[in-house]
Amino acid sequence: MIAVTQAEKESVATGAPPRREATGRPDEEQIARLLNEYVRRRDRCQAKGRSRDTLSLIEIKSQIAHHYTSLVESVARRFLASGEPQEDLVQEGFLGLLSALENYDSGKGVKFSTYATHFIAGAIRHCLRDRGKIIKEPAWLQELSHKINRTQDALHQSLGRTPHPGEIARVLNLTEESVEEVLATRQVFQVASFATASDDGDESMVGLVDPEKIRSDRHVTLQLPIEDRIVLDAAAGKLKALEQNVLHEFFYKDLSQTEIARKMGISCNYVSHILKNSTQKLRRILGEAEIRDRNRSAETSIIDPASGLFTAGHILARLDEEISRSARSGQVLAVVVMLLEGIPAAGIRREEVWNLCGSTVRESIRRVDIAGRYGHDGLVVILPQTGAAGMVVAERLLDILMSAGAAHHTPFTVRIGFAMYPEQCRTGRDLIALAANEANFPEENLPVPASAGPVVK
């Protein structure tokens, strides 16, 4: 039996991150104990034939994942040259970390950080392979293309003009037809982002981008629909007069910060400060207005405005329909209830987190599955024709949601509950109640169907 200190028990019970030493460094001894405790409880659950985590096991997993955030980010930074957003790389890295946690054996004498690094890097590489080019350029062709690029640049500097394929061919001892063929394949193979340089620093891909099609960061003209201009004008009217003037000169008259400072008799630094603050104010004003508009339309919509998932009322109605369909076909229906703890309680940040969670869930389930909001911080996922295998789906969703939150610097804990029709319950209300009870869903936040739902015999 592995001893767990009282402080660790309190840490697990409260869901707080592992305690840190007075020096500010993580308490490695406590993390080692938590790892051992997690492995012990995980193995005990597997030995009893239980595939799903207990509440305490999920909380320990969340603490360990939070502790190794810096490790995941460090490994993800190695792959920034791939051109993928860092948040996506970190999210895939967290999935690798959680996978390592499920396979780690503390008795092998290997440090978890060493063991997990290979899983983290492997998960990111696997993701990059899946998102790679549809058409792969052979290595020999890529090398030859780089040689032609370098020769073309050198001849351009010496001749003062763009060299002909025959001139490039003579330098490289190739036929003119070969050079022309390689140049023709560029448009086929070079489909990566123009902002990503090749391995040896060759920036020839930049030449594939038409400079005339790259718009300036600054708005030369503001061609917006009349409705959007009215909203923008109303939001700008809430700014100070000086802020309005600076924005007008910069975005509408296309003056530089130096020209604005000279015209208004203020410093360039002050102009930069006004531009930064006033644009942030506009984003906040427009964001708050959008939230109010969404909330006003939420009562009549079946789509939750924050997450893009179905509303609680609609998901419960759909559950009744799926129960009737399962009864006719003799299929087993699974329901998963998920409670998210640790997300912001209110404000724009809460909207952003729910948008992230909604898009993550939609991308991770089948087309026949149905997902929606439930209560203040809950989700319901209906899995038709799934049965007990739905628990595997639930655990996968748990890991993906936790990874997405950690990658976007909003770590939260996900509790899951699971129920099946007709083995455990025969009404939609009872299915939801059973799954919500397993997830320790707060009773005060438990919405229920208007009716008990159809009783299928």
Short mmCIF file of C-alpha atoms in Angstrom, two decimals:
data_model
loop_
_atom_site.label_atom_id
_atom_site.label_comp_id
_atom_site.label_asym_id
_atom_site.label_seq_id
_atom_site.Cartn_x
_atom_site.Cartn_y
_atom_site.Cartn_z
CA MET A 1 0.00 0.00 0.00
CA ILE A 2 1.42 3.38 -0.97
CA ALA A 3 1.20 5.99 1.76
CA VAL A 4 -0.54 9.22 0.84
CA THR A 5 -0.04 12.26 3.07
CA GLN A 6 -2.92 14.28 4.47
CA ALA A 7 -1.87 17.25 2.32
CA GLU A 8 -2.07 15.07 -0.79
CA LYS A 9 -5.53 13.80 0.18
CA GLU A 10 -6.68 17.39 0.60
CA SER A 11 -5.13 18.27 -2.76
CA VAL A 12 -7.02 15.43 -4.45
CA ALA A 13 -10.27 16.31 -2.69
CA THR A 14 -10.14 19.97 -3.63
CA GLY A 15 -8.83 19.48 -7.17
CA ALA A 16 -6.02 21.97 -6.44
CA PRO A 17 -2.65 21.71 -8.20
CA PRO A 18 0.12 19.87 -6.37
CA ARG A 19 1.73 21.92 -3.61
CA ARG A 20 4.99 23.68 -4.46
CA GLU A 21 8.10 24.06 -2.36
CA ALA A 22 9.14 27.34 -0.82
CA THR A 23 11.68 27.76 -3.62
CA GLY A 24 8.81 27.94 -6.15
CA ARG A 25 9.76 24.61 -7.75
CA PRO A 26 7.25 21.75 -7.89
CA ASP A 27 7.37 19.22 -5.07
CA GLU A 28 8.75 16.31 -7.08
CA GLU A 29 8.36 13.91 -4.18
CA GLN A 30 4.65 14.65 -3.95
CA ILE A 31 4.23 14.26 -7.72
CA ALA A 32 5.97 10.88 -7.51
CA ARG A 33 3.52 9.80 -4.80
CA LEU A 34 0.57 10.97 -6.88
CA LEU A 35 1.88 9.03 -9.88
CA ASN A 36 2.24 5.89 -7.80
CA GLU A 37 -1.22 6.39 -6.32
CA TYR A 38 -2.71 6.87 -9.78
CA VAL A 39 -1.05 3.70 -11.12
CA ARG A 40 -2.23 1.73 -8.08
CA ARG A 41 -5.85 2.87 -8.40
CA ARG A 42 -5.82 2.46 -12.18
CA ASP A 43 -4.60 -1.12 -11.94
CA ARG A 44 -7.14 -1.89 -9.23
CA CYS A 45 -9.99 -0.63 -11.45
CA GLN A 46 -8.73 -2.71 -14.38
CA ALA A 47 -8.40 -5.81 -12.19
CA LYS A 48 -12.04 -5.46 -11.17
CA GLY A 49 -13.10 -5.16 -14.80
CA ARG A 50 -14.11 -1.53 -14.49
CA SER A 51 -13.01 0.47 -17.53
CA ARG A 52 -14.06 3.92 -16.35
CA ASP A 53 -12.21 6.14 -13.90
CA THR A 54 -13.51 6.92 -10.46
CA LEU A 55 -13.92 10.56 -9.46
CA SER A 56 -10.69 10.65 -7.43
CA LEU A 57 -8.76 8.97 -10.25
CA ILE A 58 -9.84 11.68 -12.72
CA GLU A 59 -8.84 14.43 -10.30
CA ILE A 60 -5.40 12.90 -9.76
CA LYS A 61 -5.00 12.65 -13.55
CA SER A 62 -5.90 16.34 -13.87
CA GLN A 63 -3.31 17.35 -11.24
CA ILE A 64 -0.55 15.32 -12.87
CA ALA A 65 -1.37 16.72 -16.32
CA HIS A 66 -1.35 20.27 -14.92
CA HIS A 67 2.06 19.67 -13.33
CA TYR A 68 3.60 18.57 -16.65
CA THR A 69 2.25 21.48 -18.70
CA SER A 70 5.74 22.93 -19.16
CA LEU A 71 7.01 19.57 -20.46
CA VAL A 72 4.24 19.37 -23.06
CA GLU A 73 4.82 22.95 -24.19
CA SER A 74 8.57 22.35 -24.41
CA VAL A 75 8.12 19.31 -26.66
CA ALA A 76 5.49 21.11 -28.76
CA ARG A 77 7.90 23.98 -29.45
CA ARG A 78 10.17 21.55 -31.32
CA PHE A 79 7.48 21.23 -34.00
CA LEU A 80 6.68 24.92 -34.53
CA ALA A 81 8.44 24.81 -37.90
CA SER A 82 5.62 22.56 -39.13
CA GLY A 83 3.43 25.65 -39.46
CA GLU A 84 0.67 24.29 -37.20
CA PRO A 85 -0.64 26.62 -34.44
CA GLN A 86 1.13 26.12 -31.13
CA GLU A 87 -2.19 25.57 -29.30
CA ASP A 88 -3.00 22.64 -31.61
CA LEU A 89 0.44 21.11 -31.06
CA VAL A 90 0.12 21.48 -27.29
CA GLN A 91 -3.35 19.93 -27.32
CA GLU A 92 -2.09 16.88 -29.20
CA GLY A 93 0.85 16.75 -26.79
CA PHE A 94 -1.51 16.60 -23.81
CA LEU A 95 -3.30 13.67 -25.44
CA GLY A 96 0.08 11.94 -25.65
CA LEU A 97 0.75 12.78 -21.99
CA LEU A 98 -2.57 11.26 -20.89
CA SER A 99 -1.86 8.20 -23.01
CA ALA A 100 1.51 7.84 -21.28
CA LEU A 101 -0.24 8.08 -17.94
CA GLU A 102 -2.53 5.18 -18.88
CA ASN A 103 0.45 2.96 -19.83
CA TYR A 104 3.04 4.01 -17.24
CA ASP A 105 4.45 1.38 -14.90
CA SER A 106 6.20 2.95 -11.93
CA GLY A 107 7.85 -0.36 -11.09
CA LYS A 108 10.06 -0.27 -14.21
CA GLY A 109 12.36 2.37 -12.70
CA VAL A 110 11.86 4.89 -15.52
CA LYS A 111 11.08 8.52 -14.70
CA PHE A 112 7.62 9.48 -15.86
CA SER A 113 8.88 12.65 -17.57
CA THR A 114 11.29 10.57 -19.67
CA TYR A 115 8.61 8.02 -20.47
CA ALA A 116 5.99 10.65 -21.29
CA THR A 117 8.26 12.68 -23.59
CA HIS A 118 8.21 9.90 -26.21
CA PHE A 119 4.41 9.67 -26.06
CA ILE A 120 4.02 13.45 -26.32
CA ALA A 121 6.33 13.72 -29.32
CA GLY A 122 4.74 10.65 -30.91
CA ALA A 123 1.23 12.07 -30.60
CA ILE A 124 2.32 15.34 -32.22
CA ARG A 125 4.12 13.54 -35.06
CA HIS A 126 1.08 11.36 -35.66
CA CYS A 127 -1.11 14.47 -35.87
CA LEU A 128 1.29 16.16 -38.29
CA ARG A 129 1.33 13.08 -40.51
CA ASP A 130 -2.46 13.09 -40.61
CA ARG A 131 -2.50 16.77 -41.55
CA GLY A 132 0.35 16.49 -44.04
CA LYS A 133 0.26 17.11 -47.76
CA ILE A 134 -2.09 15.07 -49.86
CA ILE A 135 0.69 14.69 -52.46
CA LYS A 136 4.15 13.85 -51.06
CA GLU A 137 7.19 15.25 -52.81
CA PRO A 138 9.95 12.62 -53.24
CA ALA A 139 13.17 13.38 -51.36
CA TRP A 140 15.31 13.39 -54.53
CA LEU A 141 12.94 15.81 -56.24
CA GLN A 142 12.90 18.09 -53.22
CA GLU A 143 16.71 18.17 -53.11
CA LEU A 144 16.94 18.86 -56.84
CA SER A 145 14.38 21.63 -56.52
CA HIS A 146 16.45 23.29 -53.79
CA LYS A 147 19.57 23.15 -56.00
CA ILE A 148 17.69 24.76 -58.88
CA ASN A 149 16.38 27.47 -56.54
CA ARG A 150 19.85 28.32 -55.26
CA THR A 151 21.32 28.34 -58.76
CA GLN A 152 18.46 30.50 -60.03
CA ASP A 153 19.07 33.04 -57.24
CA ALA A 154 22.83 33.12 -57.90
CA LEU A 155 22.36 33.63 -61.65
CA HIS A 156 19.76 36.31 -61.05
CA GLN A 157 22.29 38.30 -58.97
CA SER A 158 25.12 37.88 -61.49
CA LEU A 159 23.06 38.48 -64.65
CA GLY A 160 20.72 41.11 -63.24
CA ARG A 161 17.71 39.30 -64.68
CA THR A 162 15.76 36.07 -64.32
CA PRO A 163 17.83 33.23 -65.85
CA HIS A 164 16.42 30.95 -68.56
CA PRO A 165 16.02 27.20 -67.85
CA GLY A 166 18.87 26.49 -70.29
CA GLU A 167 21.28 28.68 -68.29
CA ILE A 168 20.34 26.89 -65.06
CA ALA A 169 20.74 23.51 -66.79
CA ARG A 170 24.29 24.32 -67.94
CA VAL A 171 25.41 25.22 -64.41
CA LEU A 172 23.93 22.05 -62.88
CA ASN A 173 24.90 19.79 -65.80
CA LEU A 174 21.26 18.90 -66.48
CA THR A 175 19.11 18.94 -69.58
CA GLU A 176 16.94 21.98 -70.17
CA GLU A 177 13.85 19.74 -70.27
CA SER A 178 14.63 18.40 -66.78
CA VAL A 179 14.88 21.89 -65.31
CA GLU A 180 11.59 22.89 -66.94
CA GLU A 181 9.86 19.81 -65.53
CA VAL A 182 11.12 20.50 -62.01
CA LEU A 183 10.01 24.12 -62.22
CA ALA A 184 6.58 22.96 -63.41
CA THR A 185 6.13 20.62 -60.41
CA ARG A 186 6.46 23.48 -57.92
CA GLN A 187 2.84 24.46 -58.17
CA VAL A 188 1.85 20.84 -57.47
CA PHE A 189 4.02 20.05 -54.48
CA GLN A 190 4.62 23.35 -52.74
CA VAL A 191 1.28 23.62 -50.95
CA ALA A 192 2.60 24.49 -47.52
CA SER A 193 2.13 27.90 -45.97
CA PHE A 194 4.27 30.59 -47.57
CA ALA A 195 5.24 31.70 -44.07
CA THR A 196 7.08 28.37 -43.43
CA ALA A 197 10.66 28.15 -44.65
CA SER A 198 12.18 24.86 -45.79
CA ASP A 199 14.60 22.80 -43.72
CA ASP A 200 17.77 24.40 -45.08
CA GLY A 201 16.49 27.97 -44.92
CA ASP A 202 15.37 28.15 -48.53
CA GLU A 203 12.63 30.75 -48.83
CA SER A 204 11.76 30.07 -52.44
CA MET A 205 8.15 29.28 -51.55
CA VAL A 206 7.58 32.93 -50.85
CA GLY A 207 7.91 33.55 -54.55
CA LEU A 208 4.82 31.45 -55.20
CA VAL A 209 2.60 33.99 -53.49
CA ASP A 210 1.24 36.80 -55.60
CA PRO A 211 2.18 40.02 -53.73
CA GLU A 212 -0.81 41.76 -55.30
CA LYS A 213 -3.14 39.33 -53.50
CA ILE A 214 -1.67 39.97 -50.05
CA ARG A 215 -3.70 42.67 -48.37
CA SER A 216 -2.11 45.22 -46.08
CA ASP A 217 -2.58 44.92 -42.32
CA ARG A 218 -4.04 48.41 -42.43
CA HIS A 219 -7.49 49.23 -43.72
CA VAL A 220 -7.11 51.42 -46.78
CA THR A 221 -10.86 51.35 -47.32
CA LEU A 222 -13.57 50.19 -44.99
CA GLN A 223 -16.08 48.38 -47.17
CA LEU A 224 -18.52 46.90 -44.67
CA PRO A 225 -22.23 46.15 -44.95
CA ILE A 226 -24.35 49.03 -43.73
CA GLU A 227 -25.57 47.01 -40.71
CA ASP A 228 -21.99 46.34 -39.56
CA ARG A 229 -21.03 49.99 -40.05
CA ILE A 230 -23.93 51.10 -37.87
CA VAL A 231 -22.84 48.69 -35.11
CA LEU A 232 -19.20 49.81 -35.44
CA ASP A 233 -20.12 53.50 -35.36
CA ALA A 234 -22.26 52.95 -32.25
CA ALA A 235 -19.40 51.14 -30.50
CA ALA A 236 -16.86 53.79 -31.50
CA GLY A 237 -19.19 56.47 -30.14
CA LYS A 238 -18.57 55.08 -26.64
CA LEU A 239 -14.86 55.91 -26.88
CA LYS A 240 -13.25 59.18 -25.84
CA ALA A 241 -13.01 61.95 -28.43
CA LEU A 242 -9.21 61.64 -28.67
CA GLU A 243 -9.47 57.87 -29.17
CA GLN A 244 -12.05 58.35 -31.93
CA ASN A 245 -9.85 60.90 -33.69
CA VAL A 246 -6.74 58.70 -33.56
CA LEU A 247 -8.66 55.68 -34.89
CA HIS A 248 -10.16 57.79 -37.69
CA GLU A 249 -6.80 59.16 -38.77
CA PHE A 250 -5.12 55.75 -38.64
CA PHE A 251 -7.75 53.47 -40.19
CA TYR A 252 -9.74 55.81 -42.43
CA LYS A 253 -7.12 58.36 -43.56
CA ASP A 254 -4.25 55.83 -43.55
CA LEU A 255 -1.85 58.13 -41.67
CA SER A 256 1.15 56.65 -39.90
CA GLN A 257 1.59 56.96 -36.15
CA THR A 258 4.31 59.56 -36.69
CA GLU A 259 2.03 61.65 -38.92
CA ILE A 260 -0.82 61.42 -36.38
CA ALA A 261 1.50 62.46 -33.54
CA ARG A 262 2.77 65.46 -35.52
CA LYS A 263 -0.76 66.48 -36.54
CA MET A 264 -2.20 66.25 -33.01
CA GLY A 265 0.85 67.50 -31.15
CA ILE A 266 1.37 64.37 -29.05
CA SER A 267 4.14 61.78 -28.86
CA CYS A 268 4.35 58.67 -31.04
CA ASN A 269 4.36 56.48 -27.94
CA TYR A 270 1.10 58.06 -26.81
CA VAL A 271 -0.45 57.44 -30.23
CA SER A 272 0.61 53.79 -30.05
CA HIS A 273 -0.84 53.54 -26.54
CA ILE A 274 -4.17 55.04 -27.68
CA LEU A 275 -4.40 52.69 -30.67
CA LYS A 276 -3.76 49.64 -28.53
CA ASN A 277 -6.19 50.59 -25.76
CA SER A 278 -8.97 51.86 -28.03
CA THR A 279 -8.98 48.76 -30.23
CA GLN A 280 -9.12 46.59 -27.11
CA LYS A 281 -12.08 48.63 -25.87
CA LEU A 282 -13.84 48.18 -29.23
CA ARG A 283 -13.32 44.42 -29.10
CA ARG A 284 -14.75 44.32 -25.58
CA ILE A 285 -17.75 46.52 -26.47
CA LEU A 286 -18.52 44.52 -29.62
CA GLY A 287 -18.01 41.23 -27.78
CA GLU A 288 -20.39 42.20 -24.99
CA ALA A 289 -22.97 43.33 -27.53
CA GLU A 290 -22.67 40.01 -29.36
CA ILE A 291 -23.19 38.10 -26.11
CA ARG A 292 -26.34 40.12 -25.36
CA ASP A 293 -27.66 39.44 -28.87
CA ARG A 294 -26.96 35.74 -28.49
CA ASN A 295 -28.67 35.56 -25.13
CA ARG A 296 -31.76 37.32 -26.52
CA SER A 297 -32.08 34.78 -29.32
CA ALA A 298 -31.20 31.77 -27.16
CA GLU A 299 -34.77 31.36 -25.88
CA THR A 300 -36.14 30.55 -29.35
CA SER A 301 -33.11 28.71 -30.74
CA ILE A 302 -32.32 25.02 -30.46
CA ILE A 303 -28.57 25.83 -30.70
CA ASP A 304 -26.68 27.07 -27.67
CA PRO A 305 -24.99 30.34 -28.77
CA ALA A 306 -21.82 29.86 -26.72
CA SER A 307 -20.90 26.27 -27.63
CA GLY A 308 -22.73 25.70 -30.91
CA LEU A 309 -24.23 22.52 -29.40
CA PHE A 310 -27.92 21.81 -28.89
CA THR A 311 -29.73 23.44 -25.98
CA ALA A 312 -30.75 21.41 -22.94
CA GLY A 313 -34.42 21.41 -23.92
CA HIS A 314 -33.72 20.17 -27.43
CA ILE A 315 -31.22 17.50 -26.35
CA LEU A 316 -33.78 16.07 -23.94
CA ALA A 317 -36.44 15.97 -26.65
CA ARG A 318 -33.99 14.25 -29.00
CA LEU A 319 -33.20 11.71 -26.29
CA ASP A 320 -36.86 10.68 -26.13
CA GLU A 321 -36.85 10.25 -29.91
CA GLU A 322 -33.69 8.13 -29.84
CA ILE A 323 -35.16 5.92 -27.09
CA SER A 324 -38.21 5.22 -29.25
CA ARG A 325 -35.98 4.47 -32.24
CA SER A 326 -33.77 2.13 -30.18
CA ALA A 327 -36.84 0.30 -28.88
CA ARG A 328 -38.05 -0.37 -32.42
CA SER A 329 -34.66 -1.56 -33.68
CA GLY A 330 -33.63 -3.46 -30.54
CA GLN A 331 -30.38 -1.45 -30.25
CA VAL A 332 -28.63 -0.34 -27.05
CA LEU A 333 -28.46 3.42 -26.47
CA ALA A 334 -25.75 5.08 -24.35
CA VAL A 335 -25.89 8.47 -22.67
CA VAL A 336 -22.88 10.36 -21.31
CA VAL A 337 -23.17 13.32 -18.93
CA MET A 338 -20.05 15.45 -18.44
CA LEU A 339 -19.55 18.09 -15.76
CA LEU A 340 -16.82 20.67 -16.43
CA GLU A 341 -15.27 22.16 -13.30
CA GLY A 342 -12.86 25.08 -13.27
CA ILE A 343 -14.06 27.08 -16.29
CA PRO A 344 -14.68 30.84 -15.85
CA ALA A 345 -17.97 31.62 -14.14
CA ALA A 346 -18.93 34.55 -16.40
CA GLY A 347 -17.73 37.02 -19.03
CA ILE A 348 -16.23 36.79 -22.48
CA ARG A 349 -13.60 34.29 -21.35
CA ARG A 350 -16.36 31.86 -20.38
CA GLU A 351 -17.88 32.25 -23.84
CA GLU A 352 -14.50 31.51 -25.42
CA VAL A 353 -14.00 28.37 -23.33
CA TRP A 354 -17.47 27.05 -24.14
CA ASN A 355 -16.88 27.76 -27.83
CA LEU A 356 -13.66 25.73 -27.57
CA CYS A 357 -15.42 22.86 -25.78
CA GLY A 358 -18.29 22.84 -28.25
CA SER A 359 -16.06 22.72 -31.32
CA THR A 360 -13.88 20.03 -29.67
CA VAL A 361 -16.88 17.81 -28.94
CA ARG A 362 -18.37 18.26 -32.42
CA GLU A 363 -15.09 17.24 -34.05
CA SER A 364 -14.70 14.18 -31.80
CA ILE A 365 -18.06 12.42 -32.20
CA ARG A 366 -19.82 10.63 -35.06
CA ARG A 367 -22.47 12.25 -37.22
CA VAL A 368 -25.16 10.09 -35.67
CA ASP A 369 -24.18 11.15 -32.14
CA ILE A 370 -25.99 14.09 -30.54
CA ALA A 371 -24.34 16.57 -28.15
CA GLY A 372 -25.81 19.44 -26.17
CA ARG A 373 -25.48 21.67 -23.12
CA TYR A 374 -26.89 20.52 -19.81
CA GLY A 375 -27.21 22.82 -16.83
CA HIS A 376 -24.71 25.57 -16.10
CA ASP A 377 -21.48 23.64 -16.73
CA GLY A 378 -22.58 20.32 -18.16
CA LEU A 379 -22.73 18.43 -21.44
CA VAL A 380 -24.85 15.52 -22.63
CA VAL A 381 -23.79 13.22 -25.46
CA ILE A 382 -26.26 10.69 -26.87
CA LEU A 383 -24.59 7.68 -28.52
CA PRO A 384 -27.08 5.63 -30.56
CA GLN A 385 -26.30 1.97 -31.28
CA THR A 386 -23.26 2.04 -29.01
CA GLY A 387 -23.93 0.14 -25.80
CA ALA A 388 -21.12 -0.47 -23.30
CA ALA A 389 -18.53 0.67 -25.86
CA GLY A 390 -19.84 4.18 -25.22
CA MET A 391 -17.74 4.30 -22.05
CA VAL A 392 -14.62 4.17 -24.20
CA VAL A 393 -15.98 7.12 -26.18
CA ALA A 394 -16.69 8.97 -22.92
CA GLU A 395 -13.15 8.48 -21.63
CA ARG A 396 -11.74 9.63 -24.97
CA LEU A 397 -13.88 12.77 -24.85
CA LEU A 398 -12.70 13.40 -21.29
CA ASP A 399 -9.05 13.31 -22.37
CA ILE A 400 -9.66 15.47 -25.44
CA LEU A 401 -11.54 18.14 -23.47
CA MET A 402 -8.91 18.28 -20.73
CA SER A 403 -6.15 18.51 -23.35
CA ALA A 404 -7.95 21.31 -25.21
CA GLY A 405 -8.41 23.29 -21.99
CA ALA A 406 -4.79 22.86 -20.91
CA ALA A 407 -3.52 23.82 -24.38
CA HIS A 408 -5.52 27.08 -24.20
CA HIS A 409 -4.31 27.85 -20.66
CA THR A 410 -7.67 27.07 -19.05
CA PRO A 411 -7.15 23.73 -17.28
CA PHE A 412 -10.37 22.24 -15.96
CA THR A 413 -11.54 18.90 -14.60
CA VAL A 414 -14.14 16.79 -16.39
CA ARG A 415 -16.37 14.37 -14.49
CA ILE A 416 -18.24 11.76 -16.48
CA GLY A 417 -21.37 9.70 -15.88
CA PHE A 418 -22.69 6.89 -18.05
CA ALA A 419 -26.04 5.14 -18.50
CA MET A 420 -27.54 2.71 -21.02
CA TYR A 421 -30.99 1.99 -22.39
CA PRO A 422 -32.66 -0.46 -21.85
CA GLU A 423 -30.30 -2.29 -19.49
CA GLN A 424 -30.24 0.36 -16.76
CA CYS A 425 -33.09 2.78 -17.45
CA ARG A 426 -36.11 2.92 -19.72
CA THR A 427 -36.93 6.64 -19.83
CA GLY A 428 -34.95 9.68 -20.90
CA ARG A 429 -35.38 11.30 -17.51
CA ASP A 430 -34.01 8.26 -15.67
CA LEU A 431 -31.05 7.91 -18.06
CA ILE A 432 -30.06 11.52 -17.50
CA ALA A 433 -30.56 11.26 -13.74
CA LEU A 434 -28.41 8.14 -13.44
CA ALA A 435 -25.57 9.50 -15.56
CA ALA A 436 -25.69 12.89 -13.81
CA ASN A 437 -25.57 11.17 -10.43
CA GLU A 438 -22.43 9.25 -11.47
CA ALA A 439 -20.83 12.55 -12.52
CA ASN A 440 -21.70 14.09 -9.12
CA PHE A 441 -23.72 16.75 -10.91
CA PRO A 442 -24.94 19.44 -8.45
CA GLU A 443 -28.68 18.99 -7.92
CA GLU A 444 -29.38 22.71 -8.10
CA ASN A 445 -28.01 22.76 -11.67
CA LEU A 446 -29.91 19.70 -12.87
CA PRO A 447 -32.43 20.58 -15.60
CA VAL A 448 -35.00 17.86 -16.20
CA PRO A 449 -37.41 17.21 -19.06
CA ALA A 450 -40.82 18.79 -18.85
CA SER A 451 -42.26 15.30 -18.84
CA ALA A 452 -40.93 12.01 -17.63
CA GLY A 453 -40.53 10.89 -21.22
CA PRO A 454 -42.00 7.86 -22.90
CA VAL A 455 -41.95 4.61 -20.99
CA VAL A 456 -40.98 1.92 -23.49
CA LYS A 457 -42.08 -1.59 -22.61
#
